[in-house]
mmCIF file of C-alpha atoms and ligand atoms in Angstrom:
data_model
loop_
_atom_site.group_PDB
_atom_site.id
_atom_site.type_symbol
_atom_site.label_atom_id
_atom_site.label_comp_id
_atom_site.label_asym_id
_atom_site.label_seq_id
_atom_site.Cartn_x
_atom_site.Cartn_y
_atom_site.Cartn_z
ATOM 1 C CA MET A 1 97.896 135.225 87.616
ATOM 2 C CA GLY A 2 96.133 133.215 90.341
ATOM 3 C CA SER A 3 96.813 133.224 94.070
ATOM 4 C CA TYR A 4 99.648 131.331 95.751
ATOM 5 C CA LEU A 5 99.030 129.712 99.123
ATOM 6 C CA ARG A 6 101.601 127.832 101.215
ATOM 7 C CA PRO A 7 99.849 126.820 104.450
ATOM 8 C CA ARG A 8 101.747 125.449 107.459
ATOM 9 C CA GLY A 9 98.999 123.128 108.689
ATOM 10 C CA LEU A 10 96.947 120.390 107.026
ATOM 11 C CA ASP A 11 93.626 121.837 108.233
ATOM 12 C CA ALA A 12 94.339 125.140 106.489
ATOM 13 C CA ALA A 13 95.414 123.280 103.349
ATOM 14 C CA LEU A 14 92.197 121.239 103.322
ATOM 15 C CA ARG A 15 90.073 124.368 103.813
ATOM 16 C CA ALA A 16 91.839 125.986 100.869
ATOM 17 C CA ARG A 17 91.324 122.850 98.786
ATOM 18 C CA ALA A 18 87.601 122.882 99.652
ATOM 19 C CA ALA A 19 87.242 126.590 98.845
ATOM 20 C CA GLY A 20 87.534 126.124 95.091
ATOM 21 C CA PRO A 21 89.632 124.725 92.257
ATOM 22 C CA CYS A 22 93.391 125.015 92.710
ATOM 23 C CA ALA A 23 96.517 123.359 91.397
ATOM 24 C CA VAL A 24 98.280 121.295 94.068
ATOM 25 C CA LEU A 25 102.060 121.627 94.137
ATOM 26 C CA ALA A 26 104.429 119.270 95.990
ATOM 27 C CA GLY A 27 107.973 118.820 94.636
ATOM 28 C CA GLY A 28 107.005 120.397 91.311
ATOM 29 C CA THR A 29 108.905 117.880 89.161
ATOM 30 C CA ASP A 30 105.771 116.911 87.229
ATOM 31 C CA PHE A 31 103.885 120.172 87.878
ATOM 32 C CA TYR A 32 106.385 122.527 86.206
ATOM 33 C CA PRO A 33 107.323 120.379 83.176
ATOM 34 C CA ALA A 34 103.583 120.257 82.387
ATOM 35 C CA ARG A 35 103.543 124.069 82.206
ATOM 36 C CA VAL A 36 106.696 124.851 80.224
ATOM 37 C CA GLY A 37 106.384 128.022 78.175
ATOM 38 C CA ARG A 38 103.248 129.325 79.845
ATOM 39 C CA ALA A 39 102.529 131.270 82.997
ATOM 40 C CA VAL A 40 100.931 129.493 85.935
ATOM 41 C CA GLU A 41 97.436 130.974 85.764
ATOM 42 C CA GLU A 42 95.708 128.739 88.327
ATOM 43 C CA ASP A 43 95.461 129.324 92.055
ATOM 44 C CA VAL A 44 98.311 127.278 93.532
ATOM 45 C CA LEU A 45 98.201 125.334 96.801
ATOM 46 C CA ASP A 46 101.821 124.585 97.717
ATOM 47 C CA LEU A 47 102.084 121.662 100.184
ATOM 48 C CA SER A 48 105.795 122.018 100.847
ATOM 49 C CA ALA A 49 105.423 123.585 104.322
ATOM 50 C CA LEU A 50 103.184 120.767 105.611
ATOM 51 C CA ASP A 51 105.751 119.027 107.788
ATOM 52 C CA GLU A 52 103.055 116.693 109.113
ATOM 53 C CA LEU A 53 102.940 115.093 105.645
ATOM 54 C CA ARG A 54 106.647 114.207 105.795
ATOM 55 C CA GLY A 55 108.227 111.257 107.512
ATOM 56 C CA ILE A 56 108.329 107.514 107.058
ATOM 57 C CA ARG A 57 107.540 105.362 110.079
ATOM 58 C CA ALA A 58 106.773 101.802 111.078
ATOM 59 C CA THR A 59 103.270 101.198 112.401
ATOM 60 C CA GLY A 60 101.734 98.062 113.908
ATOM 61 C CA GLN A 61 100.364 97.252 110.440
ATOM 62 C CA GLY A 62 103.374 98.074 108.255
ATOM 63 C CA VAL A 63 104.988 101.302 107.067
ATOM 64 C CA ARG A 64 103.357 104.724 106.792
ATOM 65 C CA ILE A 65 104.984 106.954 104.190
ATOM 66 C CA GLY A 66 104.027 110.624 104.403
ATOM 67 C CA ALA A 67 102.750 112.074 101.134
ATOM 68 C CA LEU A 68 105.675 114.508 100.971
ATOM 69 C CA ALA A 69 108.355 111.851 101.489
ATOM 70 C CA THR A 70 110.815 112.286 98.650
ATOM 71 C CA TRP A 71 112.502 109.524 96.699
ATOM 72 C CA ALA A 72 115.742 110.461 98.478
ATOM 73 C CA ASP A 73 113.957 110.083 101.848
ATOM 74 C CA LEU A 74 112.768 106.619 100.800
ATOM 75 C CA ALA A 75 116.166 105.517 99.531
ATOM 76 C CA ALA A 76 117.764 106.544 102.849
ATOM 77 C CA ALA A 77 115.045 105.179 105.167
ATOM 78 C CA PRO A 78 115.816 102.094 107.294
ATOM 79 C CA LEU A 79 112.964 99.986 105.883
ATOM 80 C CA PRO A 80 112.393 96.215 106.174
ATOM 81 C CA ALA A 81 113.638 93.970 103.351
ATOM 82 C CA TRP A 82 110.155 93.597 101.873
ATOM 83 C CA CYS A 83 110.383 97.297 100.930
ATOM 84 C CA ASP A 84 113.528 96.765 98.821
ATOM 85 C CA ALA A 85 111.495 97.016 95.593
ATOM 86 C CA LEU A 86 110.340 100.490 96.598
ATOM 87 C CA LYS A 87 113.842 101.563 97.618
ATOM 88 C CA LEU A 88 115.285 100.310 94.335
ATOM 89 C CA ALA A 89 112.597 102.236 92.436
ATOM 90 C CA ALA A 90 113.393 105.357 94.488
ATOM 91 C CA ARG A 91 116.985 105.265 93.218
ATOM 92 C CA GLU A 92 115.796 105.068 89.603
ATOM 93 C CA VAL A 93 113.388 108.030 89.544
ATOM 94 C CA GLY A 94 115.248 110.617 87.454
ATOM 95 C CA GLY A 95 118.578 111.801 88.869
ATOM 96 C CA VAL A 96 119.561 112.867 92.369
ATOM 97 C CA GLN A 97 118.074 116.358 91.994
ATOM 98 C CA ILE A 98 114.694 114.861 91.010
ATOM 99 C CA GLN A 99 114.917 112.332 93.852
ATOM 100 C CA ASN A 100 115.569 115.187 96.309
ATOM 101 C CA ALA A 101 112.450 117.099 95.220
ATOM 102 C CA GLY A 102 109.961 114.567 93.817
ATOM 103 C CA THR A 103 107.518 113.017 96.267
ATOM 104 C CA ILE A 104 105.803 109.662 96.438
ATOM 105 C CA ALA A 105 102.315 111.213 96.406
ATOM 106 C CA GLY A 106 103.213 113.444 93.459
ATOM 107 C CA ASN A 107 104.268 110.375 91.495
ATOM 108 C CA LEU A 108 100.972 108.589 92.206
ATOM 109 C CA CYS A 109 98.739 111.666 91.748
ATOM 110 C CA ASN A 110 100.365 112.510 88.416
ATOM 111 C CA ALA A 111 99.311 108.977 87.399
ATOM 112 C CA SER A 112 101.699 108.527 84.506
ATOM 113 C CA PRO A 113 101.630 104.987 83.066
ATOM 114 C CA ALA A 114 105.423 105.105 83.540
ATOM 115 C CA ALA A 115 105.360 106.155 87.217
ATOM 116 C CA ASP A 116 108.103 104.073 88.800
ATOM 117 C CA GLY A 117 106.433 104.181 92.217
ATOM 118 C CA ALA A 118 103.305 102.350 91.078
ATOM 119 C CA PRO A 119 104.555 98.773 90.441
ATOM 120 C CA PRO A 120 106.365 98.297 93.777
ATOM 121 C CA LEU A 121 103.467 99.802 95.740
ATOM 122 C CA LEU A 122 100.894 97.710 93.840
ATOM 123 C CA ALA A 123 102.941 94.537 94.333
ATOM 124 C CA LEU A 124 103.212 95.286 98.059
ATOM 125 C CA GLY A 125 99.446 95.822 98.326
ATOM 126 C CA ALA A 126 99.767 99.470 99.382
ATOM 127 C CA ALA A 127 96.873 101.844 100.022
ATOM 128 C CA VAL A 128 96.518 105.603 99.634
ATOM 129 C CA GLU A 129 95.251 107.755 102.511
ATOM 130 C CA LEU A 130 93.207 110.786 101.448
ATOM 131 C CA ALA A 131 91.884 113.677 103.509
ATOM 132 C CA SER A 132 89.414 116.503 102.975
ATOM 133 C CA VAL A 133 87.301 118.744 105.203
ATOM 134 C CA ARG A 134 84.704 115.938 104.909
ATOM 135 C CA GLY A 135 87.044 113.461 106.631
ATOM 136 C CA ALA A 136 89.649 110.849 105.744
ATOM 137 C CA ARG A 137 89.453 107.666 103.689
ATOM 138 C CA THR A 138 91.808 104.965 102.530
ATOM 139 C CA LEU A 139 91.766 103.374 99.075
ATOM 140 C CA PRO A 140 93.770 100.411 97.766
ATOM 141 C CA LEU A 141 96.259 101.820 95.264
ATOM 142 C CA GLY A 142 94.616 99.752 92.514
ATOM 143 C CA ASP A 143 91.369 101.671 93.123
ATOM 144 C CA PHE A 144 93.141 105.035 93.383
ATOM 145 C CA LEU A 145 94.860 104.817 89.982
ATOM 146 C CA LEU A 146 92.041 104.989 87.435
ATOM 147 C CA GLY A 147 93.849 105.589 84.146
ATOM 148 C CA ASN A 148 96.424 107.661 82.304
ATOM 149 C CA ARG A 149 96.595 110.879 84.434
ATOM 150 C CA ARG A 150 93.358 109.909 86.230
ATOM 151 C CA THR A 151 93.006 109.112 89.917
ATOM 152 C CA ALA A 152 90.212 108.797 92.454
ATOM 153 C CA CYS A 153 91.470 111.900 94.324
ATOM 154 C CA ALA A 154 88.428 114.212 94.571
ATOM 155 C CA SER A 155 88.787 117.909 93.821
ATOM 156 C CA ASP A 156 88.665 118.762 97.551
ATOM 157 C CA GLU A 157 91.037 115.990 98.659
ATOM 158 C CA LEU A 158 94.754 115.698 99.281
ATOM 159 C CA VAL A 159 96.767 112.518 99.522
ATOM 160 C CA THR A 160 98.209 112.495 103.035
ATOM 161 C CA ALA A 161 100.102 109.180 103.116
ATOM 162 C CA VAL A 162 100.845 105.883 101.427
ATOM 163 C CA LEU A 163 100.290 102.849 103.657
ATOM 164 C CA VAL A 164 102.333 99.710 102.975
ATOM 165 C CA PRO A 165 101.130 96.572 104.780
ATOM 166 C CA ALA A 166 103.642 94.381 106.607
ATOM 167 C CA TRP A 167 104.963 91.209 104.986
ATOM 168 C CA GLY A 168 106.606 88.278 106.766
ATOM 169 C CA ALA A 169 110.242 88.093 107.816
ATOM 170 C CA ARG A 170 111.019 85.690 104.925
ATOM 171 C CA THR A 171 110.011 88.199 102.243
ATOM 172 C CA ARG A 172 112.235 89.480 99.473
ATOM 173 C CA SER A 173 111.383 92.087 96.900
ATOM 174 C CA THR A 174 112.985 93.658 93.897
ATOM 175 C CA PHE A 175 112.426 96.169 91.088
ATOM 176 C CA LEU A 176 113.794 96.063 87.548
ATOM 177 C CA LYS A 177 113.472 98.910 85.066
ATOM 178 C CA LEU A 178 114.197 98.988 81.352
ATOM 179 C CA GLY A 179 114.704 102.254 79.517
ATOM 180 C CA ALA A 180 116.447 103.379 76.361
ATOM 181 C CA ARG A 181 119.588 103.878 78.478
ATOM 182 C CA ARG A 182 120.641 102.675 81.924
ATOM 183 C CA TYR A 183 120.043 105.810 84.021
ATOM 184 C CA LEU A 184 118.017 109.048 83.919
ATOM 185 C CA VAL A 185 115.336 107.548 81.770
ATOM 186 C CA ILE A 186 111.579 107.102 81.624
ATOM 187 C CA SER A 187 110.678 103.409 81.731
ATOM 188 C CA ILE A 188 109.830 101.313 78.681
ATOM 189 C CA ALA A 189 108.790 98.621 81.135
ATOM 190 C CA MET A 190 109.394 98.056 84.817
ATOM 191 C CA VAL A 191 108.582 95.196 87.147
ATOM 192 C CA ALA A 192 108.292 94.803 90.896
ATOM 193 C CA ALA A 193 108.130 91.409 92.588
ATOM 194 C CA VAL A 194 107.522 90.699 96.277
ATOM 195 C CA VAL A 195 107.792 87.068 97.384
ATOM 196 C CA GLU A 196 107.240 85.608 100.848
ATOM 197 C CA THR A 197 108.335 82.028 101.542
ATOM 198 C CA ASP A 198 108.031 79.516 104.355
ATOM 199 C CA ALA A 199 111.040 78.018 106.136
ATOM 200 C CA GLN A 200 111.399 75.397 103.344
ATOM 201 C CA GLY A 201 111.523 78.064 100.622
ATOM 202 C CA ALA A 202 108.008 77.466 99.284
ATOM 203 C CA ILE A 203 106.195 80.600 98.128
ATOM 204 C CA THR A 204 103.349 81.407 100.518
ATOM 205 C CA ARG A 205 102.381 84.852 99.201
ATOM 206 C CA CYS A 206 103.554 87.104 96.388
ATOM 207 C CA GLY A 207 102.810 90.230 94.413
ATOM 208 C CA VAL A 208 104.068 90.923 90.887
ATOM 209 C CA ALA A 209 103.267 94.168 89.072
ATOM 210 C CA VAL A 210 104.296 95.616 85.704
ATOM 211 C CA GLY A 211 104.366 99.294 84.768
ATOM 212 C CA ALA A 212 104.508 101.247 81.480
ATOM 213 C CA CYS A 213 102.773 98.404 79.627
ATOM 214 C CA SER A 214 99.186 99.583 80.206
ATOM 215 C CA ALA A 215 97.464 102.845 81.098
ATOM 216 C CA VAL A 216 97.866 101.922 84.758
ATOM 217 C CA ALA A 217 100.484 99.555 86.201
ATOM 218 C CA GLN A 218 98.971 96.092 86.629
ATOM 219 C CA ARG A 219 99.297 93.213 89.080
ATOM 220 C CA LEU A 220 99.552 89.781 87.442
ATOM 221 C CA PRO A 221 97.108 87.653 89.523
ATOM 222 C CA ALA A 222 97.342 84.517 87.337
ATOM 223 C CA LEU A 223 101.125 84.491 87.696
ATOM 224 C CA GLU A 224 100.857 85.092 91.434
ATOM 225 C CA ALA A 225 98.478 82.102 91.691
ATOM 226 C CA ALA A 226 100.829 79.949 89.592
ATOM 227 C CA LEU A 227 103.737 80.815 91.891
ATOM 228 C CA ALA A 228 101.925 79.906 95.121
ATOM 229 C CA GLY A 229 103.401 76.762 96.656
ATOM 230 C CA ARG A 230 106.404 76.636 94.286
ATOM 231 C CA ARG A 231 109.946 76.817 95.602
ATOM 232 C CA LEU A 232 111.696 80.154 95.224
ATOM 233 C CA ALA A 233 114.715 78.576 93.553
ATOM 234 C CA ALA A 234 116.697 78.806 90.312
ATOM 235 C CA GLY A 235 114.379 78.165 87.374
ATOM 236 C CA VAL A 236 111.353 79.796 88.992
ATOM 237 C CA GLY A 237 111.283 82.377 86.181
ATOM 238 C CA ALA A 238 110.315 79.603 83.727
ATOM 239 C CA VAL A 239 106.843 79.628 85.294
ATOM 240 C CA VAL A 240 106.061 82.888 83.478
ATOM 241 C CA SER A 241 103.832 82.298 80.436
ATOM 242 C CA PRO A 242 102.237 84.715 77.930
ATOM 243 C CA ALA A 243 98.818 84.057 79.509
ATOM 244 C CA HIS A 244 100.081 85.516 82.797
ATOM 245 C CA LEU A 245 100.663 88.850 81.041
ATOM 246 C CA ALA A 246 97.035 89.127 79.872
ATOM 247 C CA PRO A 247 96.284 92.169 82.112
ATOM 248 C CA LEU A 248 98.853 94.193 80.136
ATOM 249 C CA ALA A 249 97.953 96.263 77.073
ATOM 250 C CA PRO A 250 101.218 97.740 75.802
ATOM 251 C CA ILE A 251 101.070 100.544 73.252
ATOM 252 C CA ASP A 252 103.396 101.845 70.536
ATOM 253 C CA ASP A 253 104.912 105.185 71.481
ATOM 254 C CA VAL A 254 108.091 107.223 71.156
ATOM 255 C CA ARG A 255 109.882 104.982 73.638
ATOM 256 C CA ALA A 256 109.115 101.527 72.214
ATOM 257 C CA PRO A 257 106.747 99.502 70.036
ATOM 258 C CA ALA A 258 104.036 97.506 71.803
ATOM 259 C CA ALA A 259 105.503 94.114 70.863
ATOM 260 C CA TYR A 260 108.908 95.051 72.302
ATOM 261 C CA ARG A 261 107.261 96.302 75.482
ATOM 262 C CA GLY A 262 105.324 93.051 75.953
ATOM 263 C CA ASP A 263 108.440 90.975 75.353
ATOM 264 C CA ALA A 264 110.477 93.147 77.706
ATOM 265 C CA ALA A 265 107.839 92.814 80.421
ATOM 266 C CA ALA A 266 107.890 89.003 80.215
ATOM 267 C CA THR A 267 111.684 88.967 80.347
ATOM 268 C CA LEU A 268 111.832 91.400 83.276
ATOM 269 C CA VAL A 269 109.241 89.433 85.274
ATOM 270 C CA ALA A 270 111.215 86.195 84.818
ATOM 271 C CA ARG A 271 114.472 87.981 85.671
ATOM 272 C CA ALA A 272 113.001 89.550 88.789
ATOM 273 C CA LEU A 273 111.884 86.136 90.071
ATOM 274 C CA GLU A 274 115.262 84.578 89.262
ATOM 275 C CA LYS A 275 117.000 87.454 91.051
ATOM 276 C CA LEU A 276 114.960 86.845 94.201
ATOM 277 C CA ALA A 277 115.694 83.100 94.003
ATOM 278 C CA HIS A 278 119.400 83.822 93.612
ATOM 279 C CA GLU A 279 119.390 86.212 96.590
ATOM 280 C CA GLN A 280 117.563 83.627 98.708
ATOM 281 C CA ALA A 281 120.135 80.961 97.849
ATOM 282 C CA ALA A 282 123.106 83.240 98.606
HETATM 283 C C1 LIG B 301 113.968 115.218 84.603
HETATM 284 C C2 LIG B 301 112.849 114.387 85.182
HETATM 285 C C3 LIG B 301 113.018 113.008 85.290
HETATM 286 C C4 LIG B 301 112.013 112.215 85.817
HETATM 287 N N1 LIG B 301 112.230 110.871 85.891
HETATM 288 C C5 LIG B 301 111.252 110.076 86.389
HETATM 289 C C6 LIG B 301 111.449 108.658 86.454
HETATM 290 O O1 LIG B 301 112.492 108.122 86.078
HETATM 291 N N2 LIG B 301 110.428 107.909 86.951
HETATM 292 C C7 LIG B 301 109.249 108.462 87.385
HETATM 293 O O2 LIG B 301 108.380 107.730 87.837
HETATM 294 N N3 LIG B 301 109.056 109.792 87.345
HETATM 295 C C8 LIG B 301 110.010 110.611 86.863
HETATM 296 N N4 LIG B 301 109.812 111.967 86.799
HETATM 297 C C9 LIG B 301 108.527 112.512 87.253
HETATM 298 C C10 LIG B 301 108.501 113.073 88.697
HETATM 299 O O3 LIG B 301 109.776 113.426 89.155
HETATM 300 C C11 LIG B 301 107.882 112.090 89.723
HETATM 301 O O4 LIG B 301 106.628 111.648 89.274
HETATM 302 C C12 LIG B 301 107.745 112.731 91.115
HETATM 303 O O5 LIG B 301 107.568 111.733 92.090
HETATM 304 C C13 LIG B 301 106.593 113.738 91.189
HETATM 305 O O6 LIG B 301 106.522 114.241 92.518
HETATM 306 P P1 LIG B 301 106.400 115.814 92.813
HETATM 307 O O7 LIG B 301 106.334 115.965 94.286
HETATM 308 O O8 LIG B 301 107.456 116.572 92.118
HETATM 309 O O9 LIG B 301 104.973 116.113 92.155
HETATM 310 P P2 LIG B 301 104.390 117.517 91.654
HETATM 311 O O10 LIG B 301 104.981 117.855 90.339
HETATM 312 O O11 LIG B 301 104.455 118.540 92.722
HETATM 313 O O12 LIG B 301 102.864 117.084 91.470
HETATM 314 C C14 LIG B 301 102.496 116.092 90.527
HETATM 315 C C15 LIG B 301 100.966 115.983 90.487
HETATM 316 O O13 LIG B 301 100.463 115.441 91.697
HETATM 317 C C16 LIG B 301 99.570 116.343 92.361
HETATM 318 N N5 LIG B 301 99.878 116.207 93.786
HETATM 319 C C17 LIG B 301 101.118 116.203 94.352
HETATM 320 N N6 LIG B 301 101.038 115.935 95.651
HETATM 321 C C18 LIG B 301 99.722 115.744 95.939
HETATM 322 C C19 LIG B 301 99.006 115.411 97.137
HETATM 323 N N7 LIG B 301 99.633 115.181 98.307
HETATM 324 N N8 LIG B 301 97.671 115.305 97.061
HETATM 325 C C20 LIG B 301 97.010 115.513 95.883
HETATM 326 N N9 LIG B 301 97.640 115.819 94.716
HETATM 327 C C21 LIG B 301 98.971 115.931 94.742
HETATM 328 C C22 LIG B 301 99.870 117.699 91.751
HETATM 329 O O14 LIG B 301 98.732 118.507 91.767
HETATM 330 C C23 LIG B 301 100.277 117.330 90.337
HETATM 331 O O15 LIG B 301 99.133 117.134 89.549
HETATM 332 C C24 LIG B 301 110.799 112.804 86.279
HETATM 333 C C25 LIG B 301 110.636 114.205 86.197
HETATM 334 C C26 LIG B 301 111.647 114.975 85.649
HETATM 335 C C27 LIG B 301 111.448 116.476 85.572
#
């Protein structure tokens, strides 16, 4: 049995992290299921008393989400409309008990291909803030997520926040998730779309990301380029072509065959864009 440490300040937590290998524990909703049937042998660094890592607040540059913000915190936070994709994802992570315990940083650090937090944050252009006794650094989320269960978080680092840049007032965003049933399900495919328009409804900037169809959720840059300048109006989903999905590499697994996943991703992307067009017209 290893040691168990639950510091009350970030400095103490970072010193403990620097002192040697330890298992970091936040909400525990990925940590414990990965250890079913065996004792926790590692030294454990429990972050749950680090109140300075909680909280969601607007900054001059956008929104700063503390690493320990839970999905329930996110769903309840008064965030701008461009964060709707993230709020919709928050309501689809497990059930209410999981949403009350699971944190945004835990979701990203666990780096599951099916992490529901990744597509909305990638589409929004979010960054991850990391700290260690050596100092702090910020990485674009796309550089933080390296592969299935692999991140750029060094062994002496903790994620301290997720930084979401501001989008314009005419921005809409959404999140669609497909699983084997409607609720309480791990994604077969999920899509986040963030679209900013000018006063005439022409798309000036957008981010589209797909999860669970590659080792790491992927942005679709060719689709984003094809959408630029188009009107966000009914029919916009027809822009989506198979070539736009080239960054994806779906696999066969217990949840779905690769071909179904790829097809589902294309359908969800088109639906997400149509949904945003419909909301804009309403
Ligand atoms: C029944 C059930 C249903 C679920 N459904 C979904 C779902 O629908 N969608 C989905 O995406 N996920 C789902 N999950 C997975 C999980 O709930 C989420 O990924 C959650 O956000 C993990 O957060 P946590 O705080 O519990 O992480 P923890 O389990 O505490 O930690 C996860 C990993 O991240 C590391 N870590 C945590 N915080 C930090 C930090 N600040 N710095 C560095 N490393 C850190 C830990 O060391 C660990 O490796 C489900 C889990 C369960 C048990």
